[in-house]
Coordinates of C-alpha atoms in Angstrom, one line a residue:
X1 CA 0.0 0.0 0.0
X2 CA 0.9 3.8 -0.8
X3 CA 1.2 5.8 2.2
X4 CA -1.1 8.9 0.9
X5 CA 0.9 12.2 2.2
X6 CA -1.6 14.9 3.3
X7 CA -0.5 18.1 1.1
X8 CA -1.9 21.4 3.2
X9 CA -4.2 23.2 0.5
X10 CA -5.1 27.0 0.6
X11 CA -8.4 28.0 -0.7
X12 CA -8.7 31.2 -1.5
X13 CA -11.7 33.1 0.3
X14 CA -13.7 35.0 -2.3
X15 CA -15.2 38.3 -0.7
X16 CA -18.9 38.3 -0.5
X17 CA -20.8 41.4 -1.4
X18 CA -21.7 41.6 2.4
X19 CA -17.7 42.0 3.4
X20 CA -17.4 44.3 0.7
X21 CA -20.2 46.5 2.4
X22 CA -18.8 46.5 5.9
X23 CA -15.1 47.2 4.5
X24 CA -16.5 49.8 3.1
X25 CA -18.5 51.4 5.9
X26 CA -15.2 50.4 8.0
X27 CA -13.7 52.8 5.9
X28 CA -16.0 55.8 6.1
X29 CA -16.2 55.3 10.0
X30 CA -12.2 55.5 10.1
X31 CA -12.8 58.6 8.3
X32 CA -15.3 60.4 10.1
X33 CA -13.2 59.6 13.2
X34 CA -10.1 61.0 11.4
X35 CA -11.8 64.3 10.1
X36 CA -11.4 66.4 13.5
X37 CA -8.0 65.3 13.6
X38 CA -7.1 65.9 10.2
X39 CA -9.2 69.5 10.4
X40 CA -7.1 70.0 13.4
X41 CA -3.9 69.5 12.1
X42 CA -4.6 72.1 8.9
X43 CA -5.8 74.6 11.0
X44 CA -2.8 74.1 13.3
X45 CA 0.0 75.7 10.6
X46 CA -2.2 78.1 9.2
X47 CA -1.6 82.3 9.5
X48 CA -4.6 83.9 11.5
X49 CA -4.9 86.1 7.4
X50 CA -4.9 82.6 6.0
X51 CA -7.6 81.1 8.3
X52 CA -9.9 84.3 7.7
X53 CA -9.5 84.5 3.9
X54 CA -9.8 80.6 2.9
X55 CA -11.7 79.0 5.8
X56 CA -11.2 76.0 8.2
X57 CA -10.9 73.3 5.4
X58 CA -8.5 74.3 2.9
X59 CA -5.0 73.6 3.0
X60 CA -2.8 76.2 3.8
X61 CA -1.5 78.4 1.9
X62 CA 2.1 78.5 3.3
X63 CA 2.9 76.5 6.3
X64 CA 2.8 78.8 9.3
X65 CA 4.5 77.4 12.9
X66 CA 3.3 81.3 14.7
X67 CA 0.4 79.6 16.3
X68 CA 2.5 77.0 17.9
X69 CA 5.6 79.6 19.0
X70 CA 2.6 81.5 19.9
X71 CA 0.9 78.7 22.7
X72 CA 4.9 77.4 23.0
X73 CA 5.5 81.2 24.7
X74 CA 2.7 82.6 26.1
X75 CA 1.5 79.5 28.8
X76 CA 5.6 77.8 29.2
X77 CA 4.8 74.6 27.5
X78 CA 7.6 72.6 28.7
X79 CA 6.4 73.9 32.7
X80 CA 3.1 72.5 31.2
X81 CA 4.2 69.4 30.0
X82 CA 6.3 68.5 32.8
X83 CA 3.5 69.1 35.0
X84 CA 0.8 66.7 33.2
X85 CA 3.5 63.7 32.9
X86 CA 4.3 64.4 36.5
X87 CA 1.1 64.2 37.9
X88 CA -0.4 61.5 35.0
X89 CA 2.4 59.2 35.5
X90 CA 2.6 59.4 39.5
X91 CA -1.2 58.9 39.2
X92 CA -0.9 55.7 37.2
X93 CA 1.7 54.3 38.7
X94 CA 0.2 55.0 42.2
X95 CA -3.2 53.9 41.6
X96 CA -2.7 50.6 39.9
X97 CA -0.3 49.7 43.4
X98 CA -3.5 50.4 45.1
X99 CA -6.2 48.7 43.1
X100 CA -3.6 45.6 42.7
X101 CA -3.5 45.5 46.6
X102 CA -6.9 45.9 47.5
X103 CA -8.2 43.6 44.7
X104 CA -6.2 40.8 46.0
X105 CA -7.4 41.6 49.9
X106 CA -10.7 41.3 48.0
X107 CA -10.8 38.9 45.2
X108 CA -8.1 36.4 47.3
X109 CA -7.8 37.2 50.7
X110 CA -11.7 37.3 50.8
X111 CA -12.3 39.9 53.1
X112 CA -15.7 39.8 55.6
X113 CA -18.5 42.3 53.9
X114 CA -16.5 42.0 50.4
X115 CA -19.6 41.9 48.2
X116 CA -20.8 45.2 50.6
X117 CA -17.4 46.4 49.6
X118 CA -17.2 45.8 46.0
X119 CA -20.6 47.2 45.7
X120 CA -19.3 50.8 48.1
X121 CA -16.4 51.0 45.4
X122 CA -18.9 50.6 42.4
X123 CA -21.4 53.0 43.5
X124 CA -18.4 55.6 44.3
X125 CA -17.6 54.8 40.4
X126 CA -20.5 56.4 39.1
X127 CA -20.5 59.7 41.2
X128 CA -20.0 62.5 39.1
X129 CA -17.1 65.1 39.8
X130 CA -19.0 68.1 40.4
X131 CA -20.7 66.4 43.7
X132 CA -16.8 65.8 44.5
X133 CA -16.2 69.2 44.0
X134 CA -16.8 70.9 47.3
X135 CA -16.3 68.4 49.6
X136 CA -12.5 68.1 48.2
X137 CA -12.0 71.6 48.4
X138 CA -12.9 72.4 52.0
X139 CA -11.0 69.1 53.0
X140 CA -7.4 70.0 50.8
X141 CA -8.0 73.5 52.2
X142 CA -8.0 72.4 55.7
X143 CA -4.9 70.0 55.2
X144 CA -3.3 72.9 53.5
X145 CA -2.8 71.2 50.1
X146 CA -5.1 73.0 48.1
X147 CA -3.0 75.0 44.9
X148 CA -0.2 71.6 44.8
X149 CA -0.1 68.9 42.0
X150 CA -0.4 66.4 45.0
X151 CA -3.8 67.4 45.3
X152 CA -4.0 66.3 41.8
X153 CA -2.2 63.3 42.7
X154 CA -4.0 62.0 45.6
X155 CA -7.4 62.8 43.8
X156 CA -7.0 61.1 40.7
X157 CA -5.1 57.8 42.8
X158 CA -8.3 57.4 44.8
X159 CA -10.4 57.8 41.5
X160 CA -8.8 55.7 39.6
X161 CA -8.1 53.0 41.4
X162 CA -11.4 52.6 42.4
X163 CA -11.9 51.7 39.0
X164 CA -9.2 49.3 39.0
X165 CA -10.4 47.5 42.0
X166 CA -13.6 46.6 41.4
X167 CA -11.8 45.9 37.9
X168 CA -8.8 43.6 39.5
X169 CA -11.2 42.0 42.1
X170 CA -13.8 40.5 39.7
X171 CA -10.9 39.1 37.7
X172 CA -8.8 37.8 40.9
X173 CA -12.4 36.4 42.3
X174 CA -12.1 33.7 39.6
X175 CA -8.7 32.8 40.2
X176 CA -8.1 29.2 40.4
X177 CA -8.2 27.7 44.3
X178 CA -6.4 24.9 43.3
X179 CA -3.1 27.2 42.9
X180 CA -3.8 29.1 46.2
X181 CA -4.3 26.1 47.8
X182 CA -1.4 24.3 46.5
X183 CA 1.0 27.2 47.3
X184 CA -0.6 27.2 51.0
X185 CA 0.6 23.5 51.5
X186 CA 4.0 24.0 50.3
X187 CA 4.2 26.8 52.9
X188 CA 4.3 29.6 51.1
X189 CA 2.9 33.1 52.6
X190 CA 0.7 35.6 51.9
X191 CA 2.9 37.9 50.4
X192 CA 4.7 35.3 48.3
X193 CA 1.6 33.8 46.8
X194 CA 0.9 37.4 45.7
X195 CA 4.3 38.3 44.4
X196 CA 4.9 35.1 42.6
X197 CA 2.0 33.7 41.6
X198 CA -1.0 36.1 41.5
X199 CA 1.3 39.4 40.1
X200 CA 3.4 37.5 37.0
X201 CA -0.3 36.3 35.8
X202 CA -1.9 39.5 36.1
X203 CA 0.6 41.7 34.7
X204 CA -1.1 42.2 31.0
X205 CA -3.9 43.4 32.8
X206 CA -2.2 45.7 35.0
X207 CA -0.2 46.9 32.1
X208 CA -3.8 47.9 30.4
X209 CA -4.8 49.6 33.3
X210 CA -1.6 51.3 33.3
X211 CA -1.8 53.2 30.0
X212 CA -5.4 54.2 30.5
X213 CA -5.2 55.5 33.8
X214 CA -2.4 57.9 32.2
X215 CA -4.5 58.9 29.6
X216 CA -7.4 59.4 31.3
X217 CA -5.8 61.4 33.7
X218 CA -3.5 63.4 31.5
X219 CA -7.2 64.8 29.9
X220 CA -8.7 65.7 33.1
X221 CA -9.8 68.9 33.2
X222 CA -12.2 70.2 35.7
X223 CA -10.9 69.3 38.7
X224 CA -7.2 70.2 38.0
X225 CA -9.0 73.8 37.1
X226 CA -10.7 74.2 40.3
X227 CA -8.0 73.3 41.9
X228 CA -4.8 74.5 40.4
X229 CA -4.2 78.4 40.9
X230 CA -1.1 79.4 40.1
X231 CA 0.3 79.2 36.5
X232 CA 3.4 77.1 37.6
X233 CA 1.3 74.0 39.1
X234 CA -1.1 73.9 36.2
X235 CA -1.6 70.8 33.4
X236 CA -1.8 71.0 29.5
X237 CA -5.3 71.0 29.2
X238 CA -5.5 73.9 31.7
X239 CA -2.9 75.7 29.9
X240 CA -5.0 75.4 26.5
X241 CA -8.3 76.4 27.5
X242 CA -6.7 79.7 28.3
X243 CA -6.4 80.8 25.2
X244 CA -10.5 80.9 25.1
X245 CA -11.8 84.0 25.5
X246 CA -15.4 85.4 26.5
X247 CA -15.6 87.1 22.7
X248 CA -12.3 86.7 21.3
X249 CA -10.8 83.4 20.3
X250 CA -7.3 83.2 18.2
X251 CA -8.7 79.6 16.0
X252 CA -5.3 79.0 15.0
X253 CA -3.2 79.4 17.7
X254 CA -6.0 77.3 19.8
X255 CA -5.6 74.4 16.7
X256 CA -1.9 74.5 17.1
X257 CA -2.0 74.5 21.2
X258 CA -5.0 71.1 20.8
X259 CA -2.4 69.5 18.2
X260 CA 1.0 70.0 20.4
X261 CA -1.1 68.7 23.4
X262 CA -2.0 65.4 22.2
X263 CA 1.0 64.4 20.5
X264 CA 2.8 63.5 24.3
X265 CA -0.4 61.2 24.8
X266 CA 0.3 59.9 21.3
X267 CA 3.5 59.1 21.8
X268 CA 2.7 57.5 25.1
X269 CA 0.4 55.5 23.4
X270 CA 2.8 54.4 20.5
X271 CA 5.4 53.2 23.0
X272 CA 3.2 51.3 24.6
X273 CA 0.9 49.9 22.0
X274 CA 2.6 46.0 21.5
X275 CA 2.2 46.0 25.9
X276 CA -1.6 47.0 25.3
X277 CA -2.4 44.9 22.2
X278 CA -1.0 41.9 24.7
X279 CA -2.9 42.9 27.7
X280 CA -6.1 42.5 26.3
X281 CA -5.2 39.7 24.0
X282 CA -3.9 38.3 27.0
X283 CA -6.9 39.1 28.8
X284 CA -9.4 37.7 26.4
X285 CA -8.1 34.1 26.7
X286 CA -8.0 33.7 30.2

């Protein structure tokens, strides 16, 4: 007998009219989400006479950098954008620490009233900022914090990980007993099942939570405002709104000042892209 010797085949997919449609629509939905940007950035080299004359979508007639010397000048942009990587990265780094500690108290260590607990952290989720508001600025007041970035800091560490708790602890609440268990027999500790077992397993998701807490708090905006005073302490997105006034409004120096505050969080975001893309991959098959 002939030993028949299986020969892989590939069958070419022919695209359906239905694929078609949805590429297509794909498509138009990348560009609608691309238009603000892409309005942004021909706005953001334009001269103020240019702007006036030809409007906000044509492209400009000579390419123009005043706007961004202008914003670059007038608000100390590197002050700025120390201040917002400062306070964003302290903030992320600070606040998934916290939610990675108090998920495993919850999740593992299984805490009495943890269901009452989770539920506390939820519901503080869903309260808006401006009930916040008040409340934080008679209590920073008091303690004498009130105008300082650790303000910021502390704020935006208790907000987010709240987030990331009741995040980490619905993930850790389905971790396998059989490990835990295990690692309790040989002897091992507390401490040691967290920082060898549970943390190695969890780090895509951390690393996820790590990124967005940056962003998110690198675009917060009220609360910095309320509670930043002086020029020196303030954040980018502080820095831009300034340039807003009650009647008057410079459009292409306020383009150019959007455009150069973004591009930090796009670069953030760049660098850590591959760690993100494997977080949630990672994430989705557990």
């Amino acid at each position: 007998m002939t030993s028949a010797t299986s020969i892989p085949v590939h069958v070419k997919k022919n695209r359906t009219a239905g694929d078609w449609a949805i590429l297509i629509l794909l498509i138009v939905g990348g560009l609608v989400m691309l238009f603000p940007f892409i309005v942004l950035l021909l706005n953001a080299f334009k001269t103020t006479a240019d702007y006036n004359s030809s409007g906000p979508l044509s492209w400009p007639k000579e390419f123009s950098t005043v706007g961004l010397m202008k914003f670059w000048n007038r608000v100390n942009y590197p002050e700025k954008l120390w201040n917002s990587i400062w306070t964003s990265g302290l903030v992320a780094i600070l606040a998934v620490v916290l939610s990675m500690f108090n998920a495993f108290a919850l999740g593992i260590g299984r805490v009495k009233g943890r269901r009452w607990i989770v539920l506390l952290i939820m519901l503080a989720n869903m309260l808006p900022q401006e009930a916040m508001l008040y409340p934080l600025y008679i209590m920073f007041k008091k303690i004498g914090l009130y105008n300082s970035p650790w303000a910021i800091v502390i704020i935006f560490t208790v907000i987010q990980s709240a987030f990331g708790t009741y995040l980490l602890s619905s993930v850790y609440g389905t971790f396998p007993k059989s490990i835990l268990e295990a690692a309790t027999i040989d002897g091992a500790s507390r401490w040691t099942i967290f920082r060898k077992i549970v943390f190695p397993i969890s780090k895509p998701t951390l690393s996820v939570m790590l990124v967005f807490f940056f962003i998110w708090t690198w675009n917060e905006y009220m609360i910095p405002m309320a509670f930043l005073i002086d020029n020196s302490t303030q954040t980018i997105p502080i820095a831009v709104s300034s340039l807003t006034g009650d009647r008057l409004m410079d459009v292409t120096t306020t383009a150019a000042a959007s455009l150069i505050s973004i591009v930090p969080t796009l670069i953030f975001y760049l660098i850590f892209q591959r760690t993100l893309s494997r977080g949630i991959t990672a994430g989705a098959v557990k």
